[in-house]
Tab-separated table of C-alpha atoms in Angstrom:
chain	number	residue	atom	x	y	z
A	26	MET	CA	27.881	8.732	-69.032
A	27	GLU	CA	27.721	10.963	-65.978
A	28	THR	CA	29.993	8.725	-63.908
A	29	LEU	CA	32.786	9.023	-66.464
A	30	ARG	CA	32.481	12.821	-66.525
A	31	LYS	CA	32.505	12.824	-62.739
A	32	LEU	CA	35.724	10.778	-62.698
A	33	GLU	CA	37.351	13.226	-65.089
A	34	ARG	CA	36.306	16.226	-62.966
A	35	ALA	CA	37.632	14.465	-59.854
A	36	GLY	CA	41.049	14.084	-61.491
A	37	ALA	CA	40.956	10.301	-61.912
A	38	SER	CA	43.896	8.868	-63.808
A	39	GLU	CA	43.536	7.907	-67.454
A	40	ALA	CA	43.841	4.236	-66.460
A	41	GLN	CA	40.927	4.623	-64.028
A	42	ARG	CA	38.807	6.371	-66.667
A	43	VAL	CA	39.583	3.699	-69.284
A	44	SER	CA	38.747	0.954	-66.795
A	45	ALA	CA	35.463	2.702	-65.938
A	46	ALA	CA	34.620	3.077	-69.646
A	47	GLU	CA	35.205	-0.663	-70.174
A	48	VAL	CA	32.877	-1.432	-67.260
A	49	ALA	CA	30.235	0.904	-68.697
A	50	LEU	CA	30.477	-0.795	-72.107
A	51	GLU	CA	30.225	-4.252	-70.559
A	52	VAL	CA	27.225	-3.213	-68.457
A	53	LEU	CA	25.428	-1.496	-71.336
A	54	THR	CA	25.928	-4.306	-73.839
A	55	GLY	CA	25.749	-7.236	-71.458
A	56	ALA	CA	28.800	-8.627	-73.176
A	57	GLY	CA	32.320	-8.654	-72.075
A	58	GLU	CA	35.399	-10.718	-71.941
A	59	LEU	CA	36.986	-11.853	-68.755
A	60	ALA	CA	39.363	-9.414	-67.177
A	61	PRO	CA	43.039	-10.337	-67.658
A	62	ASP	CA	43.392	-11.274	-63.967
A	63	LYS	CA	41.197	-13.678	-62.011
A	64	SER	CA	38.187	-11.361	-62.147
A	65	ARG	CA	35.140	-12.739	-63.894
A	66	SER	CA	34.123	-9.353	-65.260
A	67	LYS	CA	35.479	-5.880	-65.822
A	68	ALA	CA	33.046	-4.576	-63.194
A	69	GLU	CA	34.555	-6.961	-60.667
A	70	ALA	CA	38.101	-5.935	-61.614
A	71	TYR	CA	37.148	-2.264	-61.375
A	72	LEU	CA	35.632	-2.772	-57.918
A	73	ARG	CA	38.719	-4.707	-56.788
A	74	ASP	CA	40.920	-1.765	-57.746
A	75	ARG	CA	38.644	0.755	-56.018
A	76	LEU	CA	38.553	-1.384	-52.855
A	77	GLU	CA	42.348	-1.402	-52.763
A	78	GLU	CA	42.453	2.398	-53.167
A	79	HIS	CA	39.821	3.078	-50.489
A	80	ALA	CA	41.371	3.430	-47.020
A	81	ALA	CA	38.751	1.438	-45.102
A	82	THR	CA	38.750	-1.499	-47.535
A	83	ALA	CA	42.403	-1.658	-48.652
A	84	GLY	CA	43.802	-5.074	-47.794
A	85	VAL	CA	40.528	-6.235	-46.219
A	86	PHE	CA	39.202	-8.502	-48.972
A	87	GLU	CA	40.615	-11.471	-50.858
A	88	HIS	CA	39.431	-11.633	-54.449
A	89	ASN	CA	37.742	-14.716	-55.927
A	90	VAL	CA	38.604	-17.223	-53.244
A	91	ARG	CA	37.205	-20.668	-52.499
A	92	LEU	CA	35.469	-21.190	-49.193
A	93	HIS	CA	34.247	-24.449	-47.674
A	94	PRO	CA	31.788	-23.359	-44.959
A	95	GLU	CA	30.992	-26.057	-42.382
A	96	ASP	CA	31.924	-28.919	-44.702
A	97	LYS	CA	29.227	-27.846	-47.151
A	98	ARG	CA	29.833	-27.495	-50.880
A	99	SER	CA	32.714	-25.321	-51.975
A	100	TRP	CA	31.837	-21.760	-52.992
A	101	GLU	CA	33.833	-19.175	-54.852
A	102	VAL	CA	33.246	-15.741	-53.349
A	103	ASP	CA	33.968	-12.552	-55.314
A	104	PHE	CA	35.363	-10.612	-52.333
A	105	LEU	CA	35.880	-12.229	-48.941
A	106	SER	CA	37.166	-11.089	-45.572
A	107	ARG	CA	37.701	-14.177	-43.442
A	108	ARG	CA	38.731	-12.072	-40.437
A	109	LEU	CA	35.596	-9.907	-40.532
A	110	ARG	CA	33.406	-12.672	-41.971
A	111	LEU	CA	32.144	-10.461	-44.789
A	112	ALA	CA	31.361	-11.625	-48.322
A	113	VAL	CA	30.714	-9.307	-51.267
A	114	GLU	CA	29.144	-10.685	-54.439
A	115	VAL	CA	28.881	-8.808	-57.751
A	116	ASP	CA	25.865	-9.955	-59.756
A	117	GLY	CA	26.238	-9.488	-63.493
A	118	TYR	CA	23.971	-8.859	-66.442
A	119	PHE	CA	22.556	-12.368	-66.779
A	120	HIS	CA	22.297	-13.044	-63.053
A	121	PHE	CA	18.528	-12.785	-62.754
A	122	GLN	CA	17.740	-14.248	-66.181
A	123	ASP	CA	18.777	-17.776	-65.231
A	124	PRO	CA	16.538	-19.303	-62.525
A	125	GLU	CA	19.068	-22.026	-61.675
A	126	ARG	CA	21.858	-19.515	-61.207
A	127	PHE	CA	19.572	-17.446	-58.981
A	128	ARG	CA	18.768	-20.552	-56.883
A	129	ARG	CA	22.442	-21.476	-56.623
A	130	ASP	CA	23.282	-17.993	-55.380
A	131	ARG	CA	20.533	-18.215	-52.735
A	132	ARG	CA	22.033	-21.535	-51.551
A	133	LYS	CA	25.451	-19.905	-51.458
A	134	ASP	CA	24.109	-16.994	-49.393
A	135	LEU	CA	22.454	-19.374	-46.946
A	136	ASP	CA	25.604	-21.498	-46.539
A	137	LEU	CA	27.694	-18.375	-45.968
A	138	GLN	CA	25.202	-16.984	-43.447
A	139	ARG	CA	25.130	-20.295	-41.577
A	140	ALA	CA	28.920	-20.065	-41.380
A	141	GLY	CA	28.613	-16.614	-39.792
A	142	TYR	CA	29.271	-14.443	-42.847
A	143	TRP	CA	27.387	-11.289	-43.706
A	144	VAL	CA	26.689	-11.289	-47.451
A	145	TYR	CA	26.467	-8.027	-49.404
A	146	ARG	CA	25.232	-8.429	-52.996
A	147	LEU	CA	25.427	-5.654	-55.521
A	148	LEU	CA	24.713	-5.313	-59.205
A	149	ALA	CA	27.544	-4.963	-61.689
A	150	THR	CA	25.641	-2.014	-63.161
A	151	ASP	CA	25.986	-0.208	-59.813
A	152	VAL	CA	29.768	-0.550	-59.588
A	153	LEU	CA	30.147	2.674	-61.572
A	154	SER	CA	26.973	4.600	-60.894
A	155	GLN	CA	26.729	3.782	-57.181
A	156	LEU	CA	30.397	3.347	-56.236
A	157	GLU	CA	30.325	5.926	-53.445
A	158	HIS	CA	27.234	4.282	-51.951
A	159	ILE	CA	28.869	0.840	-52.207
A	160	LEU	CA	32.010	2.079	-50.440
A	161	HIS	CA	29.938	3.798	-47.746
A	162	THR	CA	27.933	0.608	-47.186
A	163	LEU	CA	31.140	-1.405	-46.906
A	164	ASP	CA	32.583	1.161	-44.470
A	165	THR	CA	29.457	0.732	-42.327
A	166	LEU	CA	29.547	-3.073	-42.490
A	167	ILE	CA	33.258	-3.184	-41.649
A	168	ALA	CA	32.825	-0.852	-38.673
A	169	ALA	CA	29.835	-2.851	-37.379
A	170	ARG	CA	31.677	-6.141	-37.759
A	171	LYS	CA	34.747	-4.777	-35.959
A	172	ARG	CA	32.551	-3.617	-33.067
A	173	GLU	CA	30.884	-7.018	-32.949
A	174	LEU	CA	34.222	-8.834	-32.909
A	175	ALA	CA	35.417	-6.541	-30.116
A	176	GLY	CA	32.418	-7.670	-28.051
A	177	ARG	CA	30.297	-4.570	-28.473
A	178	GLU	CA	26.862	-4.303	-30.063
A	179	PRO	CA	26.859	-3.996	-33.885
């Protein structure tokens, strides 16, 4: 996979390359076991680690936290910044194959938006192949939210 070769050329550690290979396997096969921490997938765990290594996102997001927006139902959010009111959701392999799960996620998005959160959804398959784009998008969202909170236009 090109992403794995790119990581090797960039001097990524062996642990990072192994983690990326596990994500690639999970994405390609659609099967995977839960990560050993509170991540629900290896793609989610991989993204968590990359967010902590990236200067603009390090320490910004809590991972897999419960949120009770405006006394609505409780939602677990993959990555949440309460201060910046940003939510990041990683949609896995079976996400779009189950209509009820899709509906539930739309309700979650709406509840979060009503509570003032910006919701950024991404596919687990993109965590490896589009990581730089994901980080750039998050950089942009974080900067816009900070400007908004400071009273300037987004």
